[in-house]
Amino acid sequence: MERSNLAGPRPAEPLAGLADRLRTARRISVLTGAGISAASGVPTFRGEDGLWRQYRPEELATARAFERDPALLWEWYGWRRETIARCSPNAAHDVLARWSRGGDRTTVVTQNVDDLHLKADTERLVRLHGSIWELSCSIGCCAEGRSGWRDERVPMPGVPRCRHCDAPARPAVVWFGEMLAEADLRAAVQATACDVFLTVGTSSVVYPAAGLVEQAHANGAFTAEINAEATPATVVVDLAIHAPAEVVLPEIDRLLL
Ligand code: OAD
């Protein structure tokens, strides 16, 4: 594994090598996590200012917590929605969106629920953990209630109700202990059959997303990590670049020209 740190001497070579691989790749897959949205102002979960330092995931990100106190959960999600509503895609989202629009060779798989990849007009986006801007019925009353609907109200007036059965509605995000949507997981696994796999802005600790880079590596892809710090994926990838995504991705994009 090669290491590179943009804070030190300029590592033109590893980036140029990666750009060469991207230029000739028939299929490129990118897995993103909260770090890609950090420069947009969306708090990450782990790391120095991570949300999970102040809050306990099991109190705020589980179906049980919702059943116990839907109003508390909606207060937390309402706060996150207000924060995210003020955020715009940054240079890293923009580069990936541009790659996704230049033919169909690039797939972006994200763990983020902020929809900033969508806002940047990313095509073929797989949203593994759902969207904070979509709601679904907490009791799964009918097919439509289960599949969810978009609701971008900010602030959210109290606990929203299911538009079909009037039960409390929940954010259509994947909570701890819940399964990912089958179609999304299938699409993410399919994306590991690629020539280059990038893992960007993720601590690589939450499965099954964290396993995708290993799977891509096993499938013969060239794998690279772009993250502010080392993660469990660092020892798996062919190239680790520990620097901000909003700096590294535009740099690679320039080398592609
Ligand atoms: P984390 O908060 O766990 O990790 C974010 C990573 O991004 C950290 O390793 C940071 O060092 C890094 N980082 C911060 N700023 C960065 C920048 N500007 N450029 C590059 N990297 C940066 O977020 P995720 O890995 O996405 O799950 O977390 C995975 C899942 O855990 C989330 O989807 C969420 C959470 O609990 C659910 O909600 C189901």
mmCIF file of C-alpha atoms and ligand atoms in Angstrom:
data_model
loop_
_atom_site.group_PDB
_atom_site.id
_atom_site.type_symbol
_atom_site.label_atom_id
_atom_site.label_comp_id
_atom_site.label_asym_id
_atom_site.label_seq_id
_atom_site.Cartn_x
_atom_site.Cartn_y
_atom_site.Cartn_z
ATOM 1 C CA MET A 1 0.000 0.000 0.000
ATOM 2 C CA GLU A 2 1.299 3.423 -0.955
ATOM 3 C CA ARG A 3 0.653 6.349 1.377
ATOM 4 C CA SER A 4 0.362 9.982 0.541
ATOM 5 C CA ASN A 5 -0.366 13.029 2.672
ATOM 6 C CA LEU A 6 -1.272 16.280 0.950
ATOM 7 C CA ALA A 7 -0.288 18.251 4.048
ATOM 8 C CA GLY A 8 3.375 17.354 3.403
ATOM 9 C CA PRO A 9 5.457 17.616 0.201
ATOM 10 C CA ARG A 10 3.288 17.573 -2.899
ATOM 11 C CA PRO A 11 2.571 13.973 -3.830
ATOM 12 C CA ALA A 12 2.061 14.527 -7.541
ATOM 13 C CA GLU A 13 3.067 10.977 -8.402
ATOM 14 C CA PRO A 14 0.514 8.878 -6.528
ATOM 15 C CA LEU A 15 -2.238 11.203 -7.712
ATOM 16 C CA ALA A 16 -0.976 11.135 -11.282
ATOM 17 C CA GLY A 17 -0.862 7.338 -11.118
ATOM 18 C CA LEU A 18 -4.416 7.229 -9.831
ATOM 19 C CA ALA A 19 -5.518 9.666 -12.544
ATOM 20 C CA ASP A 20 -3.967 7.363 -15.174
ATOM 21 C CA ARG A 21 -5.922 4.422 -13.817
ATOM 22 C CA LEU A 22 -9.136 6.448 -13.766
ATOM 23 C CA ARG A 23 -8.568 7.628 -17.338
ATOM 24 C CA THR A 24 -8.357 4.094 -18.701
ATOM 25 C CA ALA A 25 -10.900 2.441 -16.368
ATOM 26 C CA ARG A 26 -14.005 0.988 -17.951
ATOM 27 C CA ARG A 27 -15.835 1.060 -14.649
ATOM 28 C CA ILE A 28 -15.242 3.347 -11.661
ATOM 29 C CA SER A 29 -17.044 3.036 -8.334
ATOM 30 C CA VAL A 30 -16.894 5.503 -5.470
ATOM 31 C CA LEU A 31 -18.131 4.873 -1.928
ATOM 32 C CA THR A 32 -18.656 8.048 0.063
ATOM 33 C CA GLY A 33 -19.295 8.821 3.719
ATOM 34 C CA ALA A 34 -19.888 11.797 5.979
ATOM 35 C CA GLY A 35 -16.380 13.206 5.416
ATOM 36 C CA ILE A 36 -17.229 14.219 1.852
ATOM 37 C CA SER A 37 -19.902 16.571 3.215
ATOM 38 C CA ALA A 38 -17.769 17.971 6.056
ATOM 39 C CA ALA A 39 -16.578 20.927 3.975
ATOM 40 C CA SER A 40 -20.219 21.712 3.186
ATOM 41 C CA GLY A 41 -20.899 22.092 6.924
ATOM 42 C CA VAL A 42 -22.618 18.757 7.609
ATOM 43 C CA PRO A 43 -21.305 17.278 10.901
ATOM 44 C CA THR A 44 -19.645 13.858 10.658
ATOM 45 C CA PHE A 45 -20.515 11.011 13.049
ATOM 46 C CA ARG A 46 -17.041 10.056 14.254
ATOM 47 C CA GLY A 47 -13.748 11.890 14.648
ATOM 48 C CA GLU A 48 -13.002 15.012 16.645
ATOM 49 C CA ASP A 49 -16.301 16.912 16.243
ATOM 50 C CA GLY A 50 -18.357 13.824 15.388
ATOM 51 C CA LEU A 51 -22.018 13.678 16.430
ATOM 52 C CA TRP A 52 -21.556 10.361 18.232
ATOM 53 C CA ARG A 53 -19.188 12.088 20.703
ATOM 54 C CA GLN A 54 -22.132 14.110 22.034
ATOM 55 C CA TYR A 55 -25.052 11.738 21.432
ATOM 56 C CA ARG A 56 -25.573 8.021 21.891
ATOM 57 C CA PRO A 57 -26.512 6.274 18.626
ATOM 58 C CA GLU A 58 -28.759 3.786 20.418
ATOM 59 C CA GLU A 59 -30.786 6.675 21.874
ATOM 60 C CA LEU A 60 -31.264 8.447 18.577
ATOM 61 C CA ALA A 61 -30.755 6.106 15.655
ATOM 62 C CA THR A 62 -32.773 2.977 16.381
ATOM 63 C CA ALA A 63 -36.394 1.935 15.784
ATOM 64 C CA ARG A 64 -36.734 1.289 19.521
ATOM 65 C CA ALA A 65 -35.759 4.846 20.349
ATOM 66 C CA PHE A 66 -38.393 6.068 17.870
ATOM 67 C CA GLU A 67 -41.101 3.883 19.416
ATOM 68 C CA ARG A 68 -40.160 5.140 22.868
ATOM 69 C CA ASP A 69 -40.177 8.836 22.027
ATOM 70 C CA PRO A 70 -41.025 9.898 18.443
ATOM 71 C CA ALA A 71 -41.050 13.582 19.467
ATOM 72 C CA LEU A 72 -37.439 13.390 20.749
ATOM 73 C CA LEU A 73 -36.328 11.641 17.555
ATOM 74 C CA TRP A 74 -38.029 14.273 15.430
ATOM 75 C CA GLU A 75 -36.383 17.026 17.449
ATOM 76 C CA TRP A 76 -32.994 15.506 16.595
ATOM 77 C CA TYR A 77 -33.850 14.888 12.929
ATOM 78 C CA GLY A 78 -35.452 18.329 12.713
ATOM 79 C CA TRP A 79 -32.182 19.861 13.924
ATOM 80 C CA ARG A 80 -30.168 17.820 11.424
ATOM 81 C CA ARG A 81 -32.547 18.741 8.589
ATOM 82 C CA GLU A 82 -32.216 22.437 9.470
ATOM 83 C CA THR A 83 -28.416 22.128 9.472
ATOM 84 C CA ILE A 84 -28.307 20.236 6.166
ATOM 85 C CA ALA A 85 -30.829 22.594 4.526
ATOM 86 C CA ARG A 86 -28.235 25.353 4.866
ATOM 87 C CA CYS A 87 -25.524 23.256 3.146
ATOM 88 C CA SER A 88 -24.582 23.064 -0.520
ATOM 89 C CA PRO A 89 -22.489 20.522 -2.396
ATOM 90 C CA ASN A 90 -18.742 21.216 -2.280
ATOM 91 C CA ALA A 91 -15.975 20.692 -4.837
ATOM 92 C CA ALA A 92 -15.749 16.954 -4.032
ATOM 93 C CA HIS A 93 -19.470 16.343 -4.708
ATOM 94 C CA ASP A 94 -19.155 18.406 -7.901
ATOM 95 C CA VAL A 95 -16.251 16.344 -9.271
ATOM 96 C CA LEU A 96 -18.061 13.037 -8.658
ATOM 97 C CA ALA A 97 -21.255 14.416 -10.192
ATOM 98 C CA ARG A 98 -19.342 15.459 -13.310
ATOM 99 C CA TRP A 99 -17.714 12.025 -13.614
ATOM 100 C CA SER A 100 -21.129 10.365 -13.221
ATOM 101 C CA ARG A 101 -22.572 12.441 -16.052
ATOM 102 C CA GLY A 102 -19.758 11.712 -18.520
ATOM 103 C CA GLY A 103 -21.149 8.371 -19.752
ATOM 104 C CA ASP A 104 -22.242 5.494 -17.573
ATOM 105 C CA ARG A 105 -18.921 4.213 -16.271
ATOM 106 C CA THR A 106 -19.010 5.879 -12.829
ATOM 107 C CA THR A 107 -21.281 4.753 -9.985
ATOM 108 C CA VAL A 108 -21.441 6.633 -6.690
ATOM 109 C CA VAL A 109 -22.575 4.675 -3.629
ATOM 110 C CA THR A 110 -23.145 6.867 -0.590
ATOM 111 C CA GLN A 111 -23.797 6.235 3.090
ATOM 112 C CA ASN A 112 -24.896 9.851 3.456
ATOM 113 C CA VAL A 113 -28.513 10.794 3.977
ATOM 114 C CA ASP A 114 -27.980 14.504 3.224
ATOM 115 C CA ASP A 115 -28.736 14.208 -0.518
ATOM 116 C CA LEU A 116 -25.869 16.584 -1.393
ATOM 117 C CA HIS A 117 -24.809 14.159 -4.161
ATOM 118 C CA LEU A 118 -28.325 14.506 -5.602
ATOM 119 C CA LYS A 119 -28.183 18.287 -5.249
ATOM 120 C CA ALA A 120 -24.938 18.186 -7.259
ATOM 121 C CA ASP A 121 -26.823 16.252 -10.006
ATOM 122 C CA THR A 122 -25.050 12.922 -9.572
ATOM 123 C CA GLU A 123 -26.363 10.184 -11.841
ATOM 124 C CA ARG A 124 -26.646 6.456 -10.956
ATOM 125 C CA LEU A 125 -26.475 7.272 -7.248
ATOM 126 C CA VAL A 126 -27.027 4.478 -4.728
ATOM 127 C CA ARG A 127 -28.187 5.841 -1.349
ATOM 128 C CA LEU A 128 -27.391 2.941 0.968
ATOM 129 C CA HIS A 129 -28.690 4.547 4.176
ATOM 130 C CA GLY A 130 -31.708 6.365 2.707
ATOM 131 C CA SER A 131 -32.457 10.083 2.762
ATOM 132 C CA ILE A 132 -33.193 12.508 5.568
ATOM 133 C CA TRP A 133 -35.523 14.312 3.139
ATOM 134 C CA GLU A 134 -37.810 11.296 2.766
ATOM 135 C CA LEU A 135 -40.292 9.915 5.296
ATOM 136 C CA SER A 136 -41.980 6.556 5.610
ATOM 137 C CA CYS A 137 -44.743 5.052 7.761
ATOM 138 C CA SER A 138 -43.408 3.826 11.117
ATOM 139 C CA ILE A 139 -45.770 0.834 11.054
ATOM 140 C CA GLY A 140 -45.296 0.132 7.331
ATOM 141 C CA CYS A 141 -49.065 0.303 6.744
ATOM 142 C CA CYS A 142 -49.008 -0.228 2.963
ATOM 143 C CA ALA A 143 -46.563 -0.484 0.059
ATOM 144 C CA GLU A 144 -46.564 3.291 -0.453
ATOM 145 C CA GLY A 145 -46.186 3.956 3.263
ATOM 146 C CA ARG A 146 -43.216 1.599 3.341
ATOM 147 C CA SER A 147 -41.498 2.979 0.240
ATOM 148 C CA GLY A 148 -41.849 6.544 1.522
ATOM 149 C CA TRP A 149 -42.355 10.026 0.188
ATOM 150 C CA ARG A 150 -40.405 13.261 0.009
ATOM 151 C CA ASP A 151 -41.006 15.944 2.629
ATOM 152 C CA GLU A 152 -38.591 18.868 2.724
ATOM 153 C CA ARG A 153 -40.372 20.973 5.341
ATOM 154 C CA VAL A 154 -37.999 22.890 7.608
ATOM 155 C CA PRO A 155 -38.759 23.297 10.437
ATOM 156 C CA MET A 156 -40.844 20.173 10.796
ATOM 157 C CA PRO A 157 -44.038 20.990 12.723
ATOM 158 C CA GLY A 158 -43.917 18.325 15.475
ATOM 159 C CA VAL A 159 -44.217 14.630 14.645
ATOM 160 C CA PRO A 160 -45.337 14.211 11.019
ATOM 161 C CA ARG A 161 -47.976 11.582 10.244
ATOM 162 C CA CYS A 162 -48.162 8.880 7.599
ATOM 163 C CA ARG A 163 -50.130 10.293 4.676
ATOM 164 C CA HIS A 164 -51.916 6.930 4.242
ATOM 165 C CA CYS A 165 -52.841 5.736 7.765
ATOM 166 C CA ASP A 166 -51.986 8.664 10.077
ATOM 167 C CA ALA A 167 -49.494 6.656 12.186
ATOM 168 C CA PRO A 168 -46.339 8.594 13.138
ATOM 169 C CA ALA A 169 -44.044 8.965 10.128
ATOM 170 C CA ARG A 170 -40.318 8.306 10.501
ATOM 171 C CA PRO A 171 -37.273 9.498 8.584
ATOM 172 C CA ALA A 172 -36.684 7.046 5.691
ATOM 173 C CA VAL A 173 -33.134 6.338 6.844
ATOM 174 C CA VAL A 174 -31.522 3.082 7.907
ATOM 175 C CA TRP A 175 -31.110 2.898 11.661
ATOM 176 C CA PHE A 176 -28.763 0.666 13.652
ATOM 177 C CA GLY A 177 -29.996 -2.922 13.593
ATOM 178 C CA GLU A 178 -32.037 -2.424 10.395
ATOM 179 C CA MET A 179 -31.498 -4.049 7.014
ATOM 180 C CA LEU A 180 -30.486 -2.033 3.980
ATOM 181 C CA ALA A 181 -32.965 -1.972 1.087
ATOM 182 C CA GLU A 182 -32.294 -5.087 -0.964
ATOM 183 C CA ALA A 183 -32.064 -3.271 -4.305
ATOM 184 C CA ASP A 184 -29.579 -0.720 -2.925
ATOM 185 C CA LEU A 185 -27.371 -3.390 -1.394
ATOM 186 C CA ARG A 186 -27.471 -5.378 -4.653
ATOM 187 C CA ALA A 187 -26.473 -2.277 -6.653
ATOM 188 C CA ALA A 188 -23.644 -1.529 -4.211
ATOM 189 C CA VAL A 189 -22.295 -5.069 -4.436
ATOM 190 C CA GLN A 190 -22.518 -4.938 -8.240
ATOM 191 C CA ALA A 191 -20.479 -1.730 -8.122
ATOM 192 C CA THR A 192 -17.573 -3.642 -6.552
ATOM 193 C CA ALA A 193 -17.027 -5.306 -9.953
ATOM 194 C CA CYS A 194 -15.011 -2.387 -11.290
ATOM 195 C CA ASP A 195 -11.529 -1.338 -12.376
ATOM 196 C CA VAL A 196 -11.037 1.428 -9.820
ATOM 197 C CA PHE A 197 -12.801 1.672 -6.449
ATOM 198 C CA LEU A 198 -12.442 4.821 -4.342
ATOM 199 C CA THR A 199 -13.505 5.030 -0.708
ATOM 200 C CA VAL A 200 -13.946 8.692 0.215
ATOM 201 C CA GLY A 201 -14.638 10.390 3.561
ATOM 202 C CA THR A 202 -15.714 7.333 5.499
ATOM 203 C CA SER A 203 -14.372 5.863 8.730
ATOM 204 C CA SER A 204 -14.967 2.395 7.201
ATOM 205 C CA VAL A 205 -16.377 0.900 10.377
ATOM 206 C CA VAL A 206 -20.081 0.487 9.564
ATOM 207 C CA TYR A 207 -20.986 -2.682 7.680
ATOM 208 C CA PRO A 208 -22.036 -3.721 5.123
ATOM 209 C CA ALA A 209 -20.739 -0.497 3.465
ATOM 210 C CA ALA A 210 -17.292 -0.936 5.033
ATOM 211 C CA GLY A 211 -16.950 -4.350 3.380
ATOM 212 C CA LEU A 212 -17.362 -3.010 -0.168
ATOM 213 C CA VAL A 213 -13.762 -1.884 -0.557
ATOM 214 C CA GLU A 214 -12.502 -5.338 0.482
ATOM 215 C CA GLN A 215 -14.873 -6.917 -1.992
ATOM 216 C CA ALA A 216 -13.693 -4.602 -4.792
ATOM 217 C CA HIS A 217 -10.095 -5.448 -3.896
ATOM 218 C CA ALA A 218 -10.904 -9.165 -4.018
ATOM 219 C CA ASN A 219 -12.563 -8.598 -7.411
ATOM 220 C CA GLY A 220 -9.265 -7.230 -8.730
ATOM 221 C CA ALA A 221 -10.051 -3.513 -8.669
ATOM 222 C CA PHE A 222 -7.376 -0.916 -7.936
ATOM 223 C CA THR A 223 -8.537 0.535 -4.607
ATOM 224 C CA ALA A 224 -7.761 3.924 -3.089
ATOM 225 C CA GLU A 225 -8.821 5.655 0.107
ATOM 226 C CA ILE A 226 -9.250 9.420 0.262
ATOM 227 C CA ASN A 227 -9.891 10.339 3.878
ATOM 228 C CA ALA A 228 -8.744 12.865 6.454
ATOM 229 C CA GLU A 229 -7.239 10.113 8.609
ATOM 230 C CA ALA A 230 -6.287 6.438 8.571
ATOM 231 C CA THR A 231 -9.135 3.924 8.911
ATOM 232 C CA PRO A 232 -9.447 0.126 8.912
ATOM 233 C CA ALA A 233 -9.599 0.394 5.091
ATOM 234 C CA THR A 234 -6.096 1.909 4.977
ATOM 235 C CA VAL A 235 -4.445 -1.504 5.220
ATOM 236 C CA VAL A 236 -6.714 -2.950 2.528
ATOM 237 C CA VAL A 237 -6.305 -0.361 -0.234
ATOM 238 C CA ASP A 238 -3.587 -0.063 -2.855
ATOM 239 C CA LEU A 239 -3.241 3.682 -2.270
ATOM 240 C CA ALA A 240 -4.143 5.730 0.814
ATOM 241 C CA ILE A 241 -4.382 9.503 0.522
ATOM 242 C CA HIS A 242 -4.949 11.150 3.887
ATOM 243 C CA ALA A 243 -6.152 14.631 3.050
ATOM 244 C CA PRO A 244 -9.478 16.446 2.554
ATOM 245 C CA ALA A 245 -11.706 15.078 -0.208
ATOM 246 C CA GLU A 246 -12.591 18.585 -1.393
ATOM 247 C CA VAL A 247 -8.878 19.158 -2.120
ATOM 248 C CA VAL A 248 -7.882 15.746 -3.474
ATOM 249 C CA LEU A 249 -10.785 15.064 -5.857
ATOM 250 C CA PRO A 250 -10.475 18.404 -7.718
ATOM 251 C CA GLU A 251 -6.704 17.799 -7.910
ATOM 252 C CA ILE A 252 -7.268 14.377 -9.515
ATOM 253 C CA ASP A 253 -9.916 15.872 -11.791
ATOM 254 C CA ARG A 254 -7.398 18.463 -13.025
ATOM 255 C CA LEU A 255 -4.893 15.678 -13.761
ATOM 256 C CA LEU A 256 -7.533 13.930 -15.858
ATOM 257 C CA LEU A 257 -7.792 16.848 -18.290
HETATM 258 P P1 OAD B 1 -17.911 8.918 9.972
HETATM 259 O O1 OAD B 1 -18.303 10.161 10.699
HETATM 260 O O2 OAD B 1 -17.834 7.660 10.743
HETATM 261 O O3 OAD B 1 -16.513 9.102 9.263
HETATM 262 C C1 OAD B 1 -16.199 10.242 8.517
HETATM 263 C C2 OAD B 1 -14.749 10.153 8.111
HETATM 264 O O4 OAD B 1 -14.496 11.278 7.282
HETATM 265 C C3 OAD B 1 -13.767 10.234 9.280
HETATM 266 O O5 OAD B 1 -12.806 9.187 9.155
HETATM 267 C C4 OAD B 1 -13.091 11.593 9.118
HETATM 268 O O6 OAD B 1 -11.730 11.583 9.472
HETATM 269 C C5 OAD B 1 -13.230 11.818 7.628
HETATM 270 N N1 OAD B 1 -13.244 13.244 7.202
HETATM 271 C C6 OAD B 1 -13.641 14.338 7.880
HETATM 272 N N2 OAD B 1 -13.543 15.437 7.100
HETATM 273 C C7 OAD B 1 -13.083 15.031 5.900
HETATM 274 C C8 OAD B 1 -12.783 15.679 4.663
HETATM 275 N N3 OAD B 1 -12.941 17.005 4.507
HETATM 276 N N4 OAD B 1 -12.330 14.923 3.629
HETATM 277 C C9 OAD B 1 -12.151 13.588 3.771
HETATM 278 N N5 OAD B 1 -12.420 12.916 4.910
HETATM 279 C C10 OAD B 1 -12.894 13.619 5.957
HETATM 280 O O7 OAD B 1 -18.938 8.794 8.746
HETATM 281 P P2 OAD B 1 -19.327 7.504 7.895
HETATM 282 O O8 OAD B 1 -18.154 6.645 7.650
HETATM 283 O O9 OAD B 1 -20.099 7.995 6.745
HETATM 284 O O10 OAD B 1 -25.027 5.395 9.623
HETATM 285 O O11 OAD B 1 -20.298 6.767 8.895
HETATM 286 C C11 OAD B 1 -20.929 5.598 8.480
HETATM 287 C C12 OAD B 1 -22.300 5.516 9.078
HETATM 288 O O12 OAD B 1 -22.232 5.622 10.499
HETATM 289 C C13 OAD B 1 -23.228 6.661 8.696
HETATM 290 O O13 OAD B 1 -23.830 6.480 7.433
HETATM 291 C C14 OAD B 1 -24.247 6.604 9.787
HETATM 292 C C15 OAD B 1 -23.301 6.500 10.962
HETATM 293 O O14 OAD B 1 -23.822 5.995 12.121
HETATM 294 C C16 OAD B 1 -26.340 5.422 9.667
HETATM 295 O O15 OAD B 1 -26.955 6.449 9.898
HETATM 296 C C17 OAD B 1 -26.975 4.100 9.420
#
